[in-house]
Amino acid sequence: MASTLRQRLAAVPTRLSVRAADRAVHAFARVRYALPDARPSRFGVVVHKDLAYGPAEGAWHLLDAYVPTRPARPLPVVMYVHGGGFAMLSKDTHRVMALAIARAGYLVFNINYRQGRGHRYPQPLEDACRALLWVREHAASFGGDPERIAIAGESAGGNLVTALAVASCYRRPEPFARALFDAGVHLRAVVATYGFLDLGHTGEYLKHPRMSRWTKALVLDAARSYLGHDLQRAVEDNPLASPLRVIEADAPERPLPPFFVSVGTRDPLLRCSKRLKTALDRLGTECALHVSPGEIHGYDVMVWRPSARAKWRAAYAFLEAHMGAGAVPGGPRPVVQ
């Protein structure tokens, strides 16, 4: 009891910093995306905002649909799941991702989900499962092809999309995962960018000699935001919270979809991405691992930089190969710079 209290008190400064960062990023996003050069219509995209995919509960169960206005139909579909350490950010901070992918010829559904310490596992994953079922059911009404769906996400979102792939291909006991499996959702591709895929290794990350104290605090806060303070017990009790372990341990009942995995060499989660590549290779599942030398966690958001552009070009080429969307003239590019 005393140990748990000490842990909670020690986490207070980090939690306050996370909340402050969340408010700052949302404020910046509101200003940046209000400028004329960030308007979706400038890129041939119409956005339908705040569509409910689940029960009304604040803004959690809402998504935005990014619909390219190009006439070719039906459109391949991408559901995007934002990152933020299971504690911060939203679909509104990740418009750049959705808009860039939509500009490349995809119907994009950019989702919110429950997060933070009041909404621990399995709530974020339950929401992602519910959203994916909604996307398949409603994609056609936005001009999408419900038989050509990919999922993409980064960091915490990389965990969630990997878990979605597991739920769609492994017959799991969790009711929300079983619902996805029984629905027979066939994913064409997964884009998992520097995913936090094994929360059971959080202690190993914290021992990294070159990781700053601030980074270690954020990694620990992300794990506790999802699973609570007793991490090891929570990891053992909730295996789907660390989907990489499921993939490493067992073969799926249905073939896993192809994966595109990207990460920088200075990212503390590099090991997760490499382990995922090894595990998928062992299963005979296609996995394109894109490693960016010298890059940190979140590098691909800085879309003006060459390494970020190279990552997005590789990701678009992967999606094109498995989804068949036509690229915009000159090739797909990140758009809000």
Coordinates of C-alpha atoms in Angstrom, one line a residue:
M1 CA 0.0 0.0 0.0
A2 CA 2.8 2.4 1.0
S3 CA 4.7 1.5 -2.1
T4 CA 1.7 2.2 -4.4
L5 CA 1.2 5.6 -2.7
R6 CA 4.8 6.5 -3.2
Q7 CA 4.5 5.5 -6.9
R8 CA 1.4 7.7 -7.3
L9 CA 3.0 10.7 -5.7
A10 CA 6.2 10.3 -7.7
A11 CA 4.1 10.2 -10.9
V12 CA 2.3 13.5 -10.2
P13 CA 4.8 15.8 -11.9
T14 CA 4.8 13.7 -15.0
R15 CA 1.0 13.6 -15.1
L16 CA 0.9 17.4 -14.8
S17 CA 3.4 17.7 -17.6
V18 CA 1.4 15.3 -19.8
R19 CA -1.8 17.3 -19.3
A20 CA 0.0 20.6 -20.0
A21 CA 1.5 19.1 -23.2
D22 CA -1.9 17.8 -24.3
R23 CA -3.5 21.2 -23.9
A24 CA -0.6 22.9 -25.7
V25 CA -0.7 20.5 -28.7
H26 CA -4.5 20.8 -29.0
A27 CA -4.2 24.6 -28.9
F28 CA -1.5 24.6 -31.6
A29 CA -3.6 22.2 -33.7
R30 CA -6.7 24.5 -33.5
V31 CA -4.7 27.4 -34.8
R32 CA -2.6 25.6 -37.4
Y33 CA -5.5 23.7 -39.0
A34 CA -7.6 26.9 -39.1
L35 CA -5.2 28.5 -41.6
P36 CA -6.2 28.5 -45.3
D37 CA -3.3 26.3 -46.4
A38 CA -4.5 23.5 -44.1
R39 CA -8.1 23.4 -45.4
P40 CA -9.1 19.9 -46.6
S41 CA -10.8 21.3 -49.7
R42 CA -7.4 22.6 -50.9
F43 CA -6.3 19.0 -51.3
G44 CA -9.5 17.6 -52.8
V45 CA -10.8 16.2 -49.5
V46 CA -14.2 16.6 -47.7
V47 CA -14.2 16.0 -44.0
H48 CA -17.3 14.8 -42.1
K49 CA -16.6 15.5 -38.4
D50 CA -17.6 13.9 -35.2
L51 CA -19.5 10.9 -36.4
A52 CA -20.6 8.7 -33.5
Y53 CA -19.4 5.1 -33.7
G54 CA -20.4 4.1 -30.1
P55 CA -22.4 5.3 -27.1
A56 CA -22.3 9.1 -26.4
E57 CA -19.6 9.7 -23.8
G58 CA -18.0 13.0 -24.3
A59 CA -15.8 13.0 -27.4
W60 CA -14.4 9.5 -26.9
H61 CA -16.6 7.6 -29.3
L62 CA -16.3 10.0 -32.3
L63 CA -14.5 9.7 -35.6
D64 CA -13.9 11.9 -38.6
A65 CA -14.3 10.7 -42.2
Y66 CA -11.9 12.1 -44.8
V67 CA -13.4 11.6 -48.2
P68 CA -11.3 12.2 -51.4
T69 CA -13.4 14.0 -54.0
R70 CA -11.8 12.1 -56.9
P71 CA -14.4 10.3 -58.8
A72 CA -12.9 6.8 -58.7
R73 CA -15.1 4.5 -56.5
P74 CA -15.1 2.5 -54.4
L75 CA -12.2 3.8 -52.4
P76 CA -9.8 1.7 -50.3
V77 CA -10.2 2.4 -46.6
V78 CA -7.7 3.3 -43.8
M79 CA -8.7 3.6 -40.2
Y80 CA -6.2 5.7 -38.3
V81 CA -5.6 5.3 -34.5
H82 CA -3.7 8.2 -32.9
G83 CA -0.9 7.8 -30.4
G84 CA -0.2 9.8 -27.2
G85 CA 0.9 7.3 -24.6
F86 CA -2.6 6.1 -23.9
A87 CA -3.2 9.4 -22.1
M88 CA -3.2 12.4 -24.5
L89 CA -3.8 13.7 -28.0
S90 CA -6.8 13.0 -30.2
K91 CA -8.1 12.7 -33.8
D92 CA -7.9 16.6 -33.8
T93 CA -4.2 16.6 -33.2
H94 CA -3.6 14.0 -35.9
R95 CA -5.4 15.6 -38.8
V96 CA -2.1 15.8 -40.7
M97 CA -1.9 12.0 -40.8
A98 CA -5.5 11.6 -42.0
L99 CA -5.3 14.4 -44.5
A100 CA -2.1 13.1 -46.0
I101 CA -3.4 9.6 -46.4
A102 CA -6.7 10.8 -47.9
R103 CA -4.8 12.9 -50.4
A104 CA -3.1 9.7 -51.5
G105 CA -6.5 8.3 -52.5
Y106 CA -7.9 6.6 -49.4
L107 CA -11.1 7.0 -47.5
V108 CA -9.8 7.7 -44.0
F109 CA -11.6 7.3 -40.7
N110 CA -9.6 9.1 -37.9
I111 CA -10.9 7.9 -34.5
N112 CA -11.0 9.0 -30.9
Y113 CA -11.0 6.4 -28.1
R114 CA -11.1 6.4 -24.3
Q115 CA -7.7 7.0 -22.7
G116 CA -6.1 8.2 -19.5
R117 CA -6.0 6.6 -16.1
G118 CA -9.8 6.7 -15.8
H119 CA -10.0 4.6 -18.9
R120 CA -7.4 1.8 -18.7
Y121 CA -7.2 -1.5 -20.6
P122 CA -9.4 -2.8 -22.1
Q123 CA -11.4 0.3 -22.8
P124 CA -9.1 1.9 -25.5
L125 CA -8.9 -1.5 -27.3
E126 CA -12.7 -2.1 -26.9
D127 CA -13.3 1.3 -28.6
A128 CA -10.9 0.5 -31.4
C129 CA -12.6 -2.8 -32.0
R130 CA -16.0 -1.1 -32.0
A131 CA -14.8 1.6 -34.4
L132 CA -13.4 -0.9 -36.8
L133 CA -16.7 -2.8 -37.0
W134 CA -18.4 0.6 -37.5
V135 CA -16.0 1.4 -40.3
R136 CA -16.7 -1.8 -42.1
E137 CA -20.4 -1.4 -41.8
H138 CA -20.5 2.3 -42.9
A139 CA -17.5 2.6 -45.4
A140 CA -19.7 2.0 -48.4
S141 CA -21.9 5.0 -47.6
F142 CA -18.9 7.3 -47.9
G143 CA -17.8 5.7 -51.2
G144 CA -15.4 3.1 -49.6
D145 CA -14.8 -0.5 -50.2
P146 CA -15.5 -2.5 -47.0
E147 CA -13.4 -5.4 -48.4
R148 CA -10.3 -3.2 -48.7
I149 CA -9.6 -2.0 -45.2
A150 CA -6.2 -1.2 -43.7
I151 CA -5.4 0.1 -40.2
A152 CA -2.7 2.5 -39.2
G153 CA -1.4 4.0 -36.0
E154 CA 1.7 5.2 -34.2
S155 CA 3.1 4.7 -30.6
A156 CA 0.1 3.8 -28.5
G157 CA -1.9 3.7 -31.7
G158 CA 0.7 1.2 -33.0
N159 CA -0.1 -1.0 -30.1
L160 CA -3.8 -0.8 -30.7
V161 CA -3.7 -1.5 -34.5
T162 CA -1.4 -4.5 -33.8
A163 CA -3.9 -5.7 -31.2
L164 CA -6.7 -5.3 -33.7
A165 CA -4.9 -7.4 -36.2
V166 CA -4.4 -10.1 -33.5
A167 CA -8.1 -9.9 -32.6
S168 CA -9.1 -10.4 -36.2
C169 CA -6.9 -13.4 -36.7
Y170 CA -6.7 -15.2 -33.3
R171 CA -9.7 -16.7 -31.6
R172 CA -9.4 -14.8 -28.3
P173 CA -11.4 -15.2 -25.1
E174 CA -11.9 -11.4 -24.6
P175 CA -15.5 -10.6 -25.7
F176 CA -14.5 -7.5 -27.7
A177 CA -11.8 -9.4 -29.5
R178 CA -14.1 -12.4 -30.2
A179 CA -16.7 -10.0 -31.7
L180 CA -14.1 -8.8 -34.2
F181 CA -13.0 -12.4 -35.0
D182 CA -16.5 -13.7 -35.4
A183 CA -17.4 -10.7 -37.7
G184 CA -14.7 -12.0 -40.1
V185 CA -13.1 -8.6 -40.6
H186 CA -10.4 -9.2 -43.2
L187 CA -7.6 -6.5 -43.0
R188 CA -5.6 -5.9 -46.1
A189 CA -2.6 -4.2 -44.3
V190 CA -1.4 -2.8 -41.0
V191 CA 0.9 0.3 -40.6
A192 CA 2.4 0.2 -37.1
T193 CA 4.7 3.1 -36.5
Y194 CA 7.1 2.9 -33.5
G195 CA 4.5 0.9 -31.5
F196 CA 4.6 0.3 -27.8
L197 CA 3.9 -3.4 -28.4
D198 CA 5.1 -5.0 -25.1
L199 CA 4.4 -3.2 -21.9
G200 CA 5.9 -6.1 -20.0
H201 CA 9.4 -4.8 -21.0
T202 CA 8.8 -1.4 -19.6
G203 CA 11.4 -2.1 -16.9
E204 CA 14.0 -2.9 -19.5
Y205 CA 13.4 0.4 -21.3
L206 CA 13.9 2.3 -18.0
K207 CA 17.4 0.7 -17.7
H208 CA 18.6 2.2 -21.0
P209 CA 21.8 4.1 -20.2
R210 CA 21.3 6.8 -23.0
M211 CA 17.6 7.4 -22.3
S212 CA 16.9 10.8 -20.6
R213 CA 15.0 10.9 -17.3
W214 CA 12.1 12.7 -18.9
T215 CA 11.8 10.0 -21.6
K216 CA 11.9 7.3 -19.0
A217 CA 9.1 9.1 -17.1
L218 CA 7.0 9.3 -20.2
V219 CA 7.4 5.6 -21.1
L220 CA 6.5 4.6 -17.5
D221 CA 3.5 7.0 -17.5
A222 CA 2.3 5.5 -20.8
A223 CA 2.4 1.9 -19.4
R224 CA 0.7 2.9 -16.2
S225 CA -1.9 4.9 -18.0
Y226 CA -2.9 1.7 -19.9
L227 CA -2.4 -0.9 -17.2
G228 CA -2.1 0.7 -13.8
H229 CA 0.8 0.7 -11.3
D230 CA 1.2 -3.1 -10.9
L231 CA 2.5 -3.5 -14.5
Q232 CA 3.9 -7.0 -14.4
R233 CA 0.7 -8.5 -12.9
A234 CA -1.4 -6.5 -15.3
V235 CA 0.6 -7.7 -18.3
E236 CA 0.2 -11.3 -17.2
D237 CA -3.6 -10.9 -16.6
N238 CA -4.2 -9.0 -19.9
P239 CA -2.1 -10.5 -22.6
L240 CA -3.7 -8.6 -25.4
A241 CA -2.4 -5.3 -24.0
S242 CA 1.0 -6.5 -25.3
P243 CA 0.0 -7.9 -28.7
L244 CA 3.6 -8.6 -29.6
R245 CA 3.8 -11.3 -27.0
V246 CA 0.7 -13.0 -28.5
I247 CA 2.2 -13.0 -31.9
E248 CA 5.5 -14.4 -30.6
A249 CA 3.8 -17.1 -28.6
D250 CA 1.3 -18.7 -31.0
A251 CA 0.3 -19.0 -34.6
P252 CA -2.9 -17.4 -35.7
E253 CA -6.0 -19.2 -36.7
R254 CA -6.2 -17.0 -39.8
P255 CA -3.2 -15.5 -41.6
L256 CA -2.1 -12.1 -40.2
P257 CA -2.3 -9.2 -42.7
P258 CA 1.0 -7.7 -44.1
F259 CA 2.6 -5.2 -41.8
F260 CA 4.6 -2.0 -42.5
V261 CA 6.6 -1.2 -39.4
S262 CA 8.7 2.0 -39.1
V263 CA 10.9 3.3 -36.3
G264 CA 14.0 5.4 -35.7
T265 CA 17.3 4.1 -34.3
R266 CA 17.1 6.6 -31.4
D267 CA 13.6 5.5 -30.4
P268 CA 13.5 3.5 -27.1
L269 CA 10.8 1.3 -28.8
L270 CA 13.1 0.2 -31.6
R271 CA 13.4 -3.2 -29.9
C272 CA 9.6 -3.7 -30.2
S273 CA 9.6 -3.1 -33.9
K274 CA 12.5 -5.4 -34.5
R275 CA 10.9 -8.1 -32.4
L276 CA 7.7 -7.7 -34.4
K277 CA 9.6 -8.1 -37.6
T278 CA 11.2 -11.3 -36.3
A279 CA 8.0 -12.8 -35.1
L280 CA 6.1 -12.1 -38.3
D281 CA 9.0 -13.5 -40.4
R282 CA 8.8 -16.7 -38.3
L283 CA 5.0 -16.9 -39.2
G284 CA 5.6 -16.3 -42.8
T285 CA 3.8 -13.0 -42.7
E286 CA 5.0 -10.1 -44.8
C287 CA 6.6 -7.4 -42.8
A288 CA 8.4 -4.4 -44.3
L289 CA 10.6 -2.9 -41.6
H290 CA 11.6 0.7 -42.3
V291 CA 14.3 2.0 -39.9
S292 CA 15.4 5.6 -40.0
P293 CA 19.0 6.2 -38.8
G294 CA 19.3 8.7 -36.0
E295 CA 15.6 9.4 -35.7
I296 CA 13.6 9.8 -32.5
H297 CA 10.1 8.8 -31.4
G298 CA 7.6 10.9 -33.4
Y299 CA 10.1 11.9 -36.1
D300 CA 7.6 11.2 -38.9
V301 CA 5.3 14.0 -37.7
M302 CA 8.0 16.5 -38.8
V303 CA 7.0 16.1 -42.4
W304 CA 9.3 18.8 -43.7
R305 CA 12.3 16.6 -42.9
P306 CA 13.8 14.1 -45.5
S307 CA 13.7 11.1 -43.1
A308 CA 10.0 11.7 -42.5
R309 CA 9.3 12.1 -46.2
A310 CA 11.2 8.9 -46.9
K311 CA 9.1 7.0 -44.3
W312 CA 5.8 8.3 -45.7
R313 CA 6.9 7.4 -49.3
A314 CA 7.7 3.9 -48.2
A315 CA 4.4 3.6 -46.3
Y316 CA 2.3 4.8 -49.2
A317 CA 4.1 2.4 -51.6
F318 CA 3.3 -0.4 -49.2
L319 CA -0.4 0.6 -49.0
E320 CA -0.5 0.9 -52.8
A321 CA 0.8 -2.6 -53.2
H322 CA -1.8 -4.1 -50.9
M323 CA -4.7 -1.8 -51.4
G324 CA -4.5 -0.5 -55.0
A325 CA -5.2 3.2 -54.5
G326 CA -4.1 5.5 -57.2
A327 CA -1.6 8.1 -56.1
V328 CA -2.0 11.8 -56.6
P329 CA 0.0 13.4 -59.4
G330 CA 3.6 13.6 -58.4
G331 CA 3.2 10.9 -55.7
P332 CA 1.5 11.1 -52.3
R333 CA 3.0 13.6 -49.9
P334 CA 2.4 14.8 -46.4
V335 CA 0.3 18.0 -46.8
V336 CA 0.2 20.2 -43.7
Q337 CA 3.7 21.5 -43.3

